[in-house]
Amino acid sequence: MKRHILLMWALVCTASATLLFSCSKDDASAPDPTQGLHKISGGYAPGAGLTVDIYSTTPNVYTGYQRFYFLVKDSITGQTITEAPITLHPMMDMGMMQHASPYENPLPVATNQLFEGSVVFIMPSTGGTWTLGVRVTHPVTGAIGTYTSTISVTEPTESKMKSFTSAHNGEKYFVALIEPAKPKIGINDYELAVYKRTSMMSFPADSTLTVMHTPEMPTMGHGSPNNVMPAHVGKGHYKGKVNFTMSGFWRIHMDYLHGTEVADSTQYFDITF
Amino acid sequence: MYATYTCSHSLLMKSILFMVAMGISAALFAQNDSTQKFLEHQSVNLHEVTLNAQIKNQQQQLVQFYKTNTAATLEDILSRLPEINMIRRGAYGMEPTIRSFSSGQINVLLDGMRIHGACTDKMDPATIYIEPSNLESVQVTTGSKGFIHGSSIGGTINMKMQEPSITKKGDVNGQFQTGYQTVNHALYESLKINYSGNRWAALATATYRKAGNYTDGNKQTVEHSSFEKINYSLSVKNMLRPNLSLKTDFIGDDAFFIGYPALPMDVGYASARIASVTLSKNYTQTTSLVKEWQVKGYYNYIRHFMDDTRRPNIPMHMDMPGNSRTMGINLITQMRVRKNHQFQWIADVSKTRLYASMTMYPQNEAPMYMLTWPNNSRTQAGLGGVWNYTVSKKFRLQLNTRLDHIQTQLTTQEAKDHVSIFSNSTNGTAYTTGNISVQGTYLFHPAWRWRVNAGYTERAPTASEQYGFYLFNSNDGFDYIGNPSLKKERALNAETGIQFNKRKHQFSVTVHISHIEDYILGEMDTSFSTMTPGARGVKKYTQSPTATILGFECSSAHQLFGNFNWIQTLKYTYATTSENVTLPGIAPLKWITSAGYTKNSLMLRAEMEASAAQHRINKNAGEDATNGFVLLHLRTGYQFSLNKMKLQLQAGVENILNKYYHEHNDWGNVPRSGRNIYTQLILHF
């Protein structure tokens, strides 16, 4: 009888062990430079003795803030160049007129063999032709050349690029939504970049505005709690948090202030997921 | 006292320690003798003929009385018990409360098995998946004694499943019932068959219920109150050795549609699959210390789909599926040391996994989806002990203890992302709860018995209270948000009662008081915007410093002039927080009295149910005052034999006065049934 009882207890112990024993593991995978990236174009940068390949995280290039990854190689040796000054020159040719757009040059040192920069396409290619000039200096010879590529820019279903003429100074501002790139239910990073047009060829980053956002689900008439207002973190980028309590169609209402003056409160970003 | 854990090793270690400690104590005691059941529960025997001789209190007779309507659902029967009140959201699926302690504060168990409903809106308490024909009895243990099977502050409802009876080979017997009632054109069909082999037996039951919308006391049809469900069970018992039995049970329950007039949605489909295997052994030798042990492994899977397709003017279709899976193992050992010490040990481990989501389908837009119970699991390991000490012929002592370790986890990244919006605590929580109580019973006269008990109880918060994500409560109109950082709810309970028991007259009165600390309740947070269209606001679960619940229950039963009997119950509860705010969901004074006359094969019975008005209400919880009411019922029965078969005919009228009324805990003030005439036929073979 003792044996039975002990057997029973052993059974309970084993069952409890089985039920309770659970632990999760984290997976870590090594990144590969161009793995998972899509090649947009590539070619020779005349005069520099270099080739430039342009990569993007998406197969298509969309209006708005577009990150590019540049793989630079010596055209003769085929060796990957990891240190070189690079500048970007985006240009929209609309026949009658031309204009540039905001951009962020890569650092002169590559990360994981790639130089990362970005261009903010303020309109799609439907109105003209976008080209991107990548001006690169050979680190050894000092020769300079520019690889120019035509870029086909399409408008996404939900625009991530907004502009307004500010009520406080009459200047034209461009705002690109960077995050959330992959929205989810829960806390999402919220990141914007703000640029001011000073001429058709110059769109410097702007940090003079105070940015506020208010998420709303128009179909339901509700918002979401505990959002964090975007704050300027440098180069015109503003970072905060946006919370989505459910999936579906969300509208993020934007308010831009200059001091106490309202610069604009008409714009919003739509996000459906 | 709670702590967060990222991994379960510490819980594992603790539970192993519990088990080892229990094993050692069991082994130490394993050498003495005797038999007798000692846990005295207030127990309700549902079985028609056999009365459990162990239970002598009035509860027994009460249910015998109220069980006259054999088509009664389990919740009908529960609602008649003095300790129990029901929260009503629909014609079916009422939620039982014990002395105003509800869902998370009490345990609702089936033979000690945990079953967690799969509905975030509590539309499916475990009692909905069980038919009276599955059950032998229902045990209700209150406050300070009701934690032996699981930490709780309010008590336990334990439904005991009926067992196949082993008689002689080839014996077949059973029962067929058919009934009809007018108020909702309800059909009730039930079949029960027991087959006995030499050393084994099988019991199969099937019950079908179909009801239309019912009519209230103003002759108005209450829309969305119909339901249809089927329940089936199979139990097989094998005697492996003379004292060793193996029992395998399965219960299935499928509801095809259950209307909830007080809610914006109905239940489109709900199913329960409940399975268990039980090995038990009795020791008849007088020398054995262990009298009985039982080990049970179980698994149950509940699915629940809310549905709005039968509702008119729905602006947007909504799907709300949910499911719950629980598995566990229990071990119960009964021991006796000398003649006057009895022990019961209970060790159990269980794991419950919950998930519920909501998807809305707006026109020409992306579906809107969210988790309402972000996927979560609760693992519980506990150890309970009861020591019964017969000090003298007149005086008995009972000590009850229970220790639990409970750990909750969010099991998917998506679930953690949901909860992170409101809380930094997404790594799970752990609680250790301890419960202890002591009871003294003094027989100061052969017919009089005085009982006092006091205890300290604790419980961990529920999954909804911790992780609920915009759970809409249509009674107060608020969306509820869980709070993973809730502390344990703790209570000091005391009750005292006097019982008089003399052959033809019985009387008992019980007074109880509970002082609750860190009482869990929802508090409005105006910084949140509502999710549910039309909701009044959002409440987040928080804790009120203290709350007090006190009340009394009386019951009496008298046998008069041989053929007359008279039985009645009276109950009252008062509840308030430390800020002098009335707790919601408190039923008013209620008196039920019933007088019966039996002669030969004929039975006649008149009943009166009277409820006082309730003006002590909590407006923030959406409550309003409820009027008092008086209901009259009349029941008749006639029994005769036909070719070795026994036939019973029953008929009666409920709510004879066609009173338009609702009870205080009926959500949405949805009126209850008006006059109802029922008839049924029961065939025993």
XYZ file of N, CA, C and O in Angstrom, chain B residues 86-243:
632
model
N -27.603 33.812 -8.662
C -27.180 33.678 -10.044
C -27.141 35.046 -10.721
O -28.023 35.876 -10.529
N -26.095 35.265 -11.532
C -26.048 36.446 -12.389
C -26.587 36.014 -13.745
O -26.110 35.041 -14.334
N -27.596 36.732 -14.224
C -28.303 36.256 -15.402
C -28.072 37.183 -16.585
O -28.291 38.387 -16.503
N -27.611 36.610 -17.693
C -27.393 37.402 -18.914
C -28.303 36.936 -20.038
O -28.536 37.659 -20.992
N -28.771 35.699 -19.896
C -29.647 35.148 -20.924
C -30.532 34.108 -20.288
O -30.462 33.849 -19.087
N -31.378 33.486 -21.135
C -32.275 32.477 -20.605
C -31.495 31.257 -20.137
O -31.984 30.438 -19.377
N -30.271 31.142 -20.581
C -29.435 30.010 -20.225
C -28.042 30.553 -19.945
O -27.678 31.618 -20.401
N -27.254 29.812 -19.196
C -25.879 30.236 -18.955
C -25.750 31.261 -17.858
O -25.033 32.245 -17.982
N -26.470 31.047 -16.759
C -26.350 31.956 -15.628
C -25.078 31.637 -14.858
O -24.640 30.495 -14.789
N -24.511 32.678 -14.270
C -23.247 32.511 -13.562
C -23.505 32.413 -12.065
O -24.069 33.329 -11.475
N -23.102 31.314 -11.426
C -23.372 31.200 -9.996
C -22.410 32.053 -9.159
O -21.239 32.201 -9.500
N -22.919 32.617 -8.090
C -22.071 33.301 -7.120
C -22.384 32.695 -5.760
O -23.504 32.262 -5.502
N -21.370 32.654 -4.895
C -21.586 32.153 -3.530
C -21.534 33.350 -2.608
O -20.493 34.000 -2.511
N -22.613 33.646 -1.968
C -22.688 34.782 -1.034
C -22.089 36.038 -1.664
O -21.282 36.732 -1.063
N -22.453 36.277 -2.913
C -22.014 37.454 -3.657
C -20.546 37.433 -4.064
O -20.036 38.414 -4.587
N -19.847 36.352 -3.825
C -18.506 36.209 -4.382
C -18.669 35.600 -5.770
O -19.318 34.567 -5.912
N -18.067 36.237 -6.776
C -18.319 35.757 -8.129
C -17.061 35.203 -8.782
O -15.996 35.186 -8.188
N -17.259 34.813 -10.016
C -16.297 34.078 -10.862
C -14.901 33.860 -10.301
O -14.576 32.764 -9.870
N -14.054 34.888 -10.305
C -12.660 34.674 -9.925
C -12.470 34.402 -8.451
O -11.429 33.909 -8.029
N -13.480 34.703 -7.676
C -13.344 34.543 -6.228
C -13.765 33.163 -5.754
O -13.532 32.806 -4.613
N -14.433 32.420 -6.633
C -14.872 31.069 -6.250
C -14.338 30.050 -7.255
O -13.877 30.414 -8.330
N -14.392 28.789 -6.880
C -14.041 27.710 -7.807
C -15.323 27.026 -8.251
O -16.185 26.756 -7.415
N -15.436 26.766 -9.531
C -16.513 25.893 -9.996
C -15.829 24.683 -10.604
O -15.156 24.786 -11.625
N -15.940 23.545 -9.936
C -15.180 22.359 -10.316
C -16.117 21.217 -10.672
O -17.246 21.145 -10.186
N -15.645 20.330 -11.509
C -16.378 19.114 -11.831
C -15.537 17.953 -11.307
O -14.461 17.694 -11.842
N -15.970 17.321 -10.255
C -15.192 16.252 -9.623
C -13.761 16.696 -9.347
O -12.811 15.960 -9.605
N -13.596 17.897 -8.901
C -12.264 18.418 -8.613
C -11.505 18.933 -9.820
O -10.437 19.483 -9.687
N -12.069 18.753 -11.025
C -11.393 19.208 -12.239
C -11.678 20.690 -12.469
O -12.795 21.148 -12.286
N -10.671 21.377 -12.903
C -10.861 22.780 -13.262
C -11.341 22.876 -14.699
O -10.810 22.210 -15.577
N -12.352 23.703 -14.898
C -12.847 23.958 -16.249
C -12.974 25.461 -16.363
O -13.628 26.085 -15.539
N -12.316 26.039 -17.321
C -12.380 27.489 -17.492
C -13.239 27.782 -18.709
O -12.995 27.247 -19.780
N -14.230 28.618 -18.539
C -15.069 29.014 -19.663
C -14.223 29.649 -20.750
O -13.135 30.148 -20.491
N -14.742 29.626 -21.988
C -13.966 30.173 -23.100
C -14.520 31.509 -23.552
O -14.182 31.995 -24.619
N -15.391 32.088 -22.739
C -16.009 33.343 -23.135
C -15.484 34.468 -22.255
O -15.530 34.376 -21.032
N -15.017 35.514 -22.902
C -14.486 36.660 -22.160
C -15.581 37.383 -21.394
O -15.314 38.097 -20.447
N -16.829 37.230 -21.827
C -17.935 37.918 -21.178
C -18.657 37.028 -20.165
O -19.798 37.293 -19.810
N -18.007 35.980 -19.739
C -18.542 35.074 -18.726
C -19.904 34.493 -19.122
O -20.771 34.281 -18.283
N -20.121 34.297 -20.424
C -21.383 33.713 -20.856
C -21.384 32.206 -20.653
O -22.405 31.560 -20.817
N -20.246 31.638 -20.336
C -20.207 30.186 -20.190
C -19.517 29.736 -18.906
O -18.430 29.185 -18.931
N -20.155 29.968 -17.765
C -19.622 29.355 -16.549
C -19.617 27.833 -16.735
O -20.415 27.302 -17.518
N -18.730 27.158 -16.044
C -18.579 25.708 -16.245
C -19.894 24.960 -16.062
O -20.110 23.917 -16.672
N -20.802 25.514 -15.268
C -22.072 24.832 -15.016
C -22.917 24.687 -16.277
O -23.781 23.824 -16.345
N -22.653 25.511 -17.297
C -23.479 25.450 -18.507
C -23.212 24.165 -19.289
O -24.041 23.695 -20.051
N -22.030 23.580 -19.099
C -21.661 22.408 -19.870
C -22.046 21.096 -19.194
O -21.698 20.022 -19.670
N -22.723 21.191 -18.074
C -23.090 19.998 -17.319
C -24.607 19.961 -17.179
O -25.234 20.969 -16.876
N -25.177 18.780 -17.407
C -26.614 18.591 -17.210
C -26.821 17.876 -15.872
O -25.971 17.078 -15.468
N -27.945 18.108 -15.224
C -28.192 17.377 -13.978
C -28.087 15.861 -14.162
O -27.684 15.159 -13.243
N -28.391 15.377 -15.353
C -28.332 13.926 -15.546
C -26.908 13.400 -15.524
O -26.684 12.202 -15.404
N -25.904 14.280 -15.675
C -24.508 13.852 -15.567
C -24.081 13.702 -14.113
O -23.026 13.170 -13.833
N -24.898 14.284 -13.212
C -24.390 14.519 -11.867
C -25.027 13.659 -10.799
O -26.195 13.319 -10.851
N -24.213 13.367 -9.800
C -24.692 12.689 -8.618
C -25.128 13.739 -7.590
O -26.198 13.654 -7.006
N -24.285 14.718 -7.375
C -24.594 15.736 -6.381
C -23.801 17.005 -6.666
O -22.908 17.014 -7.498
N -24.171 18.047 -5.983
C -23.436 19.303 -6.064
C -23.050 19.684 -4.645
O -23.890 19.697 -3.759
N -21.780 19.965 -4.428
C -21.340 20.374 -3.103
C -21.007 21.853 -3.128
O -20.257 22.307 -3.972
N -21.547 22.574 -2.196
C -21.227 23.992 -2.081
C -20.517 24.192 -0.752
O -21.074 23.905 0.300
N -19.277 24.615 -0.794
C -18.572 24.930 0.445
C -18.295 26.427 0.429
O -17.873 26.976 -0.576
N -18.550 27.068 1.556
C -18.473 28.520 1.593
C -17.125 28.981 2.130
O -16.353 28.215 2.684
N -16.923 30.279 1.960
C -15.759 31.061 2.372
C -14.599 30.328 2.989
O -13.720 29.823 2.286
N -14.605 30.246 4.305
C -13.385 29.816 4.969
C -13.136 28.316 4.851
O -12.090 27.836 5.241
N -14.076 27.553 4.314
C -13.824 26.128 4.143
C -13.709 25.736 2.675
O -13.353 24.617 2.361
N -14.014 26.698 1.807
C -14.181 26.330 0.403
C -12.926 26.387 -0.430
O -13.001 26.502 -1.640
N -11.749 26.311 0.168
C -10.525 26.472 -0.619
C -9.717 25.190 -0.744
O -8.628 25.193 -1.291
N -10.234 24.083 -0.227
C -9.438 22.862 -0.195
C -9.041 22.396 -1.593
O -7.952 21.907 -1.818
N -9.933 22.598 -2.559
C -9.645 22.151 -3.922
C -8.989 23.230 -4.765
O -8.697 23.009 -5.931
N -8.795 24.418 -4.214
C -8.191 25.488 -5.002
C -8.319 26.787 -4.253
O -9.385 27.055 -3.691
N -7.253 27.590 -4.236
C -7.299 28.813 -3.441
C -8.456 29.680 -3.916
O -8.640 29.892 -5.112
N -9.259 30.140 -2.989
C -10.387 30.983 -3.312
C -10.759 31.718 -2.050
O -10.450 31.263 -0.953
N -11.421 32.853 -2.203
C -11.862 33.541 -1.001
C -13.355 33.361 -0.776
O -13.856 33.628 0.303
N -14.069 32.900 -1.810
C -15.522 32.845 -1.687
C -16.116 31.455 -1.561
O -17.294 31.311 -1.264
N -15.329 30.415 -1.824
C -15.869 29.078 -1.698
C -15.793 28.294 -2.996
O -15.200 28.733 -3.980
N -16.402 27.125 -2.988
C -16.290 26.206 -4.115
C -17.624 25.537 -4.399
O -18.333 25.136 -3.476
N -17.949 25.444 -5.682
C -19.068 24.594 -6.110
C -18.421 23.401 -6.787
O -17.734 23.560 -7.792
N -18.560 22.249 -6.195
C -17.964 21.051 -6.794
C -19.089 20.125 -7.236
O -19.894 19.672 -6.433
N -19.148 19.885 -8.545
C -20.196 19.020 -9.077
C -19.649 17.602 -9.120
O -18.592 17.367 -9.694
N -20.340 16.680 -8.493
C -19.883 15.295 -8.465
C -20.553 14.521 -9.590
O -21.778 14.459 -9.657
N -19.755 13.905 -10.437
C -20.322 13.167 -11.560
C -20.937 11.854 -11.112
O -20.450 11.216 -10.183
N -21.973 11.466 -11.826
C -22.610 10.208 -11.498
C -21.760 9.042 -11.987
O -21.173 9.108 -13.059
N -21.718 7.990 -11.201
C -20.905 6.833 -11.574
C -21.790 5.703 -12.075
O -22.915 5.532 -11.612
N -21.272 4.890 -12.977
C -22.037 3.707 -13.392
C -22.185 2.786 -12.184
O -21.283 2.713 -11.356
N -23.309 2.088 -12.097
C -23.444 1.189 -10.952
C -23.278 -0.258 -11.404
O -23.883 -0.713 -12.378
N -22.399 -0.949 -10.703
C -22.095 -2.336 -11.040
C -23.021 -3.214 -10.206
O -22.950 -3.196 -8.975
N -23.920 -3.922 -10.862
C -24.863 -4.793 -10.157
C -24.567 -6.241 -10.549
O -23.620 -6.800 -10.058
N -25.339 -6.789 -11.467
C -24.965 -8.127 -11.938
C -24.975 -8.153 -13.462
O -25.584 -7.308 -14.106
N -24.275 -9.101 -13.999
C -24.042 -9.136 -15.429
C -25.349 -9.085 -16.217
O -26.278 -9.805 -15.924
N -25.375 -8.205 -17.195
C -26.529 -8.112 -18.070
C -27.617 -7.181 -17.602
O -28.591 -6.963 -18.322
N -27.464 -6.620 -16.428
C -28.467 -5.673 -15.925
C -28.484 -4.395 -16.756
O -27.457 -3.764 -16.962
N -29.661 -4.054 -17.217
C -29.808 -2.790 -17.936
C -30.901 -2.004 -17.249
O -31.985 -2.523 -17.006
N -30.609 -0.817 -16.877
C -31.689 0.027 -16.400
C -31.433 1.464 -16.795
O -30.342 1.831 -17.227
N -32.465 2.250 -16.678
C -32.297 3.628 -17.123
C -33.558 4.417 -16.946
O -34.477 4.022 -16.211
N -33.562 5.514 -17.649
C -34.636 6.464 -17.447
C -34.804 7.273 -18.720
O -33.819 7.674 -19.353
N -36.051 7.499 -19.093
C -36.310 8.365 -20.233
C -37.245 9.475 -19.778
O -38.196 9.238 -19.045
N -36.956 10.665 -20.178
C -37.795 11.804 -19.793
C -38.143 12.607 -21.017
O -37.298 12.821 -21.889
N -39.346 13.094 -21.029
C -39.705 14.022 -22.084
C -40.581 15.100 -21.461
O -41.374 14.816 -20.566
N -40.381 16.318 -21.894
C -41.146 17.407 -21.287
C -41.393 18.541 -22.259
O -40.747 18.651 -23.312
N -42.365 19.339 -21.902
C -42.695 20.494 -22.734
C -43.138 21.617 -21.823
O -43.804 21.382 -20.809
N -42.737 22.835 -22.122
C -43.289 23.954 -21.360
C -43.754 25.060 -22.280
O -43.227 25.258 -23.372
N -44.772 25.773 -21.835
C -45.480 26.671 -22.746
C -44.802 28.020 -22.917
O -44.891 28.620 -23.983
N -44.111 28.520 -21.877
C -43.673 29.909 -21.931
C -42.668 30.167 -23.058
O -42.631 31.245 -23.628
N -41.889 29.148 -23.383
C -40.939 29.320 -24.494
C -41.009 28.143 -25.467
O -40.104 27.924 -26.247
N -42.112 27.397 -25.412
C -42.308 26.231 -26.277
C -41.080 25.342 -26.237
O -40.548 24.943 -27.272
N -40.622 25.065 -25.029
C -39.375 24.327 -24.883
C -39.622 22.832 -24.845
O -40.555 22.354 -24.215
N -38.739 22.125 -25.518
C -38.751 20.672 -25.510
C -37.578 20.193 -24.690
O -36.489 20.777 -24.744
N -37.801 19.124 -23.971
C -36.721 18.556 -23.188
C -36.781 17.050 -23.334
O -37.813 16.440 -23.077
N -35.700 16.445 -23.814
C -35.656 14.992 -23.971
C -34.376 14.504 -23.313
O -33.312 15.075 -23.521
N -34.516 13.456 -22.537
C -33.318 12.967 -21.863
C -33.379 11.459 -21.730
O -34.429 10.886 -21.445
N -32.254 10.816 -21.964
C -32.180 9.363 -21.879
C -30.936 8.980 -21.090
O -29.870 9.557 -21.286
N -31.122 8.017 -20.200
C -29.987 7.580 -19.393
C -30.036 6.065 -19.323
O -31.074 5.491 -19.021
N -28.928 5.408 -19.657
C -28.899 3.945 -19.639
C -27.660 3.469 -18.889
O -26.554 3.955 -19.143
N -27.878 2.537 -17.991
C -26.769 1.938 -17.260
C -26.717 0.456 -17.626
O -27.708 -0.259 -17.556
N -25.546 0.013 -18.059
C -25.373 -1.411 -18.352
C -24.309 -1.962 -17.428
O -23.243 -1.371 -17.275
N -24.592 -3.094 -16.815
C -23.625 -3.662 -15.891
C -23.094 -4.985 -16.409
O -23.841 -5.827 -16.908
N -21.797 -5.152 -16.325
C -21.164 -6.433 -16.607
C -20.851 -7.088 -15.274
O -21.387 -6.689 -14.240
N -19.942 -8.052 -15.317
C -19.567 -8.729 -14.085
C -18.806 -7.802 -13.153
O -19.154 -7.637 -12.002
N -17.747 -7.257 -13.693
C -16.914 -6.385 -12.870
C -16.741 -5.019 -13.499
O -15.751 -4.341 -13.300
N -17.683 -4.692 -14.342
C -17.618 -3.367 -14.942
C -19.033 -2.882 -15.237
O -19.986 -3.658 -15.220
N -19.156 -1.594 -15.506
C -20.450 -1.039 -15.885
C -20.233 0.220 -16.704
O -19.177 0.860 -16.611
N -21.243 0.531 -17.504
C -21.162 1.743 -18.319
C -22.446 2.535 -18.149
O -23.534 1.968 -18.036
N -22.297 3.836 -18.107
C -23.447 4.720 -17.976
C -23.393 5.733 -19.109
O -22.385 6.421 -19.285
N -24.469 5.775 -19.864
C -24.509 6.737 -20.974
C -25.710 7.644 -20.788
O -26.779 7.193 -20.377
N -25.523 8.926 -21.049
C -26.652 9.852 -20.969
C -26.669 10.732 -22.197
O -25.637 10.977 -22.821
N -27.851 11.205 -22.538
C -27.980 12.179 -23.623
C -29.152 13.090 -23.276
O -30.188 12.620 -22.803
N -28.956 14.358 -23.458
C -30.004 15.323 -23.149
C -30.092 16.324 -24.283
O -29.074 16.817 -24.771
N -31.312 16.602 -24.708
C -31.508 17.581 -25.763
C -32.492 18.629 -25.264
O -33.526 18.287 -24.682
N -32.142 19.880 -25.437
C -33.047 20.966 -25.055
C -33.195 21.919 -26.226
O -32.205 22.294 -26.856
N -34.423 22.305 -26.481
C -34.644 23.314 -27.510
C -35.744 24.239 -27.012
O -36.812 23.785 -26.630
N -35.441 25.513 -26.985
C -36.421 26.468 -26.476
C -36.505 27.660 -27.412
O -35.498 28.085 -27.986
N -37.708 28.161 -27.550
C -37.895 29.377 -28.336
C -37.761 30.596 -27.441
O -37.385 30.490 -26.270
N -38.069 31.765 -27.983
C -38.062 32.975 -27.161
C -39.176 32.863 -26.130
O -40.267 32.385 -26.425
N -38.932 33.294 -24.918
C -39.968 33.184 -23.899
C -40.783 34.470 -23.823
O -40.426 35.500 -24.386
N -41.903 34.362 -23.110
C -42.823 35.482 -22.967
C -42.739 35.987 -21.542
O -42.702 35.182 -20.602
N -42.683 37.292 -21.369
C -42.589 37.827 -20.011
C -43.981 38.031 -19.415
O -45.001 37.684 -20.028
N -44.028 38.608 -18.198
C -45.295 38.788 -17.496
C -46.227 39.794 -18.143
O -47.408 39.882 -17.786
N -45.718 40.576 -19.104
C -46.586 41.501 -19.846
C -46.990 40.924 -21.192
O -47.404 41.636 -22.089
N -46.780 39.617 -21.346
C -47.110 38.896 -22.575
C -46.294 39.376 -23.774
O -46.720 39.256 -24.925
N -45.171 39.995 -23.502
C -44.279 40.414 -24.575
C -43.225 39.327 -24.774
O -42.729 38.752 -23.804
N -42.890 39.080 -26.040
C -41.847 38.106 -26.329
C -40.488 38.735 -26.048
O -40.236 39.866 -26.456
N -39.655 38.029 -25.340
C -38.289 38.507 -25.091
C -37.417 37.978 -26.223
O -37.135 36.781 -26.305
N -37.064 38.885 -27.123
C -36.301 38.488 -28.309
C -34.923 37.965 -27.893
O -34.367 38.385 -26.888
N -34.370 37.117 -28.711
C -33.019 36.566 -28.513
C -32.890 35.808 -27.190
O -31.885 35.927 -26.510
N -33.941 35.098 -26.813
C -33.827 34.315 -25.579
C -33.951 32.825 -25.850
O -34.068 32.028 -24.940
N -33.949 32.434 -27.112
C -34.084 31.008 -27.418
C -32.736 30.305 -27.282
O -31.700 30.957 -27.251
N -32.771 29.003 -27.188
C -31.521 28.249 -27.176
C -31.741 26.812 -27.605
O -32.866 26.320 -27.589
N -30.663 26.185 -28.014
C -30.733 24.785 -28.425
C -29.401 24.134 -28.096
O -28.347 24.651 -28.464
N -29.464 23.030 -27.396
C -28.198 22.367 -27.067
C -28.389 20.882 -26.836
O -29.498 20.417 -26.576
N -27.285 20.185 -26.943
C -27.295 18.745 -26.702
C -26.113 18.414 -25.801
O -25.056 19.033 -25.895
N -26.337 17.459 -24.924
C -25.281 17.057 -23.993
C -25.250 15.540 -23.968
O -26.285 14.889 -23.974
N -24.051 14.964 -23.987
C -23.961 13.517 -23.980
C -22.765 13.105 -23.142
O -21.762 13.809 -23.074
N -22.897 11.980 -22.486
C -21.791 11.546 -21.640
C -21.685 10.036 -21.642
O -22.664 9.323 -21.892
N -20.482 9.578 -21.393
C -20.251 8.147 -21.254
C -19.262 7.948 -20.118
O -18.234 8.617 -20.054
N -19.624 7.047 -19.231
C -18.733 6.759 -18.119
C -18.595 5.239 -18.014
O -19.593 4.526 -18.036
N -17.375 4.781 -17.940
C -17.137 3.340 -17.836
C -16.293 3.083 -16.597
O -15.272 3.733 -16.389
N -16.774 2.168 -15.790
C -16.039 1.855 -14.564
C -15.635 0.386 -14.579
O -16.455 -0.481 -14.845
N -14.360 0.140 -14.320
C -13.849 -1.233 -14.264
C -13.317 -1.498 -12.877
O -12.545 -0.700 -12.345
N -13.694 -2.636 -12.316
C -13.079 -3.020 -11.044
C -11.853 -3.852 -11.396
O -11.964 -4.986 -11.851
N -10.675 -3.285 -11.232
C -9.454 -4.005 -11.566
C -9.186 -5.072 -10.515
O -8.744 -6.178 -10.817
N -9.440 -4.691 -9.284
C -9.384 -5.620 -8.161
C -10.564 -5.266 -7.271
O -11.203 -4.243 -7.480
N -10.845 -6.069 -6.280
C -12.054 -5.787 -5.483
C -12.122 -4.352 -4.979
O -13.202 -3.780 -4.901
N -10.996 -3.755 -4.634
C -11.047 -2.407 -4.085
C -10.408 -1.363 -4.981
O -10.226 -0.231 -4.577
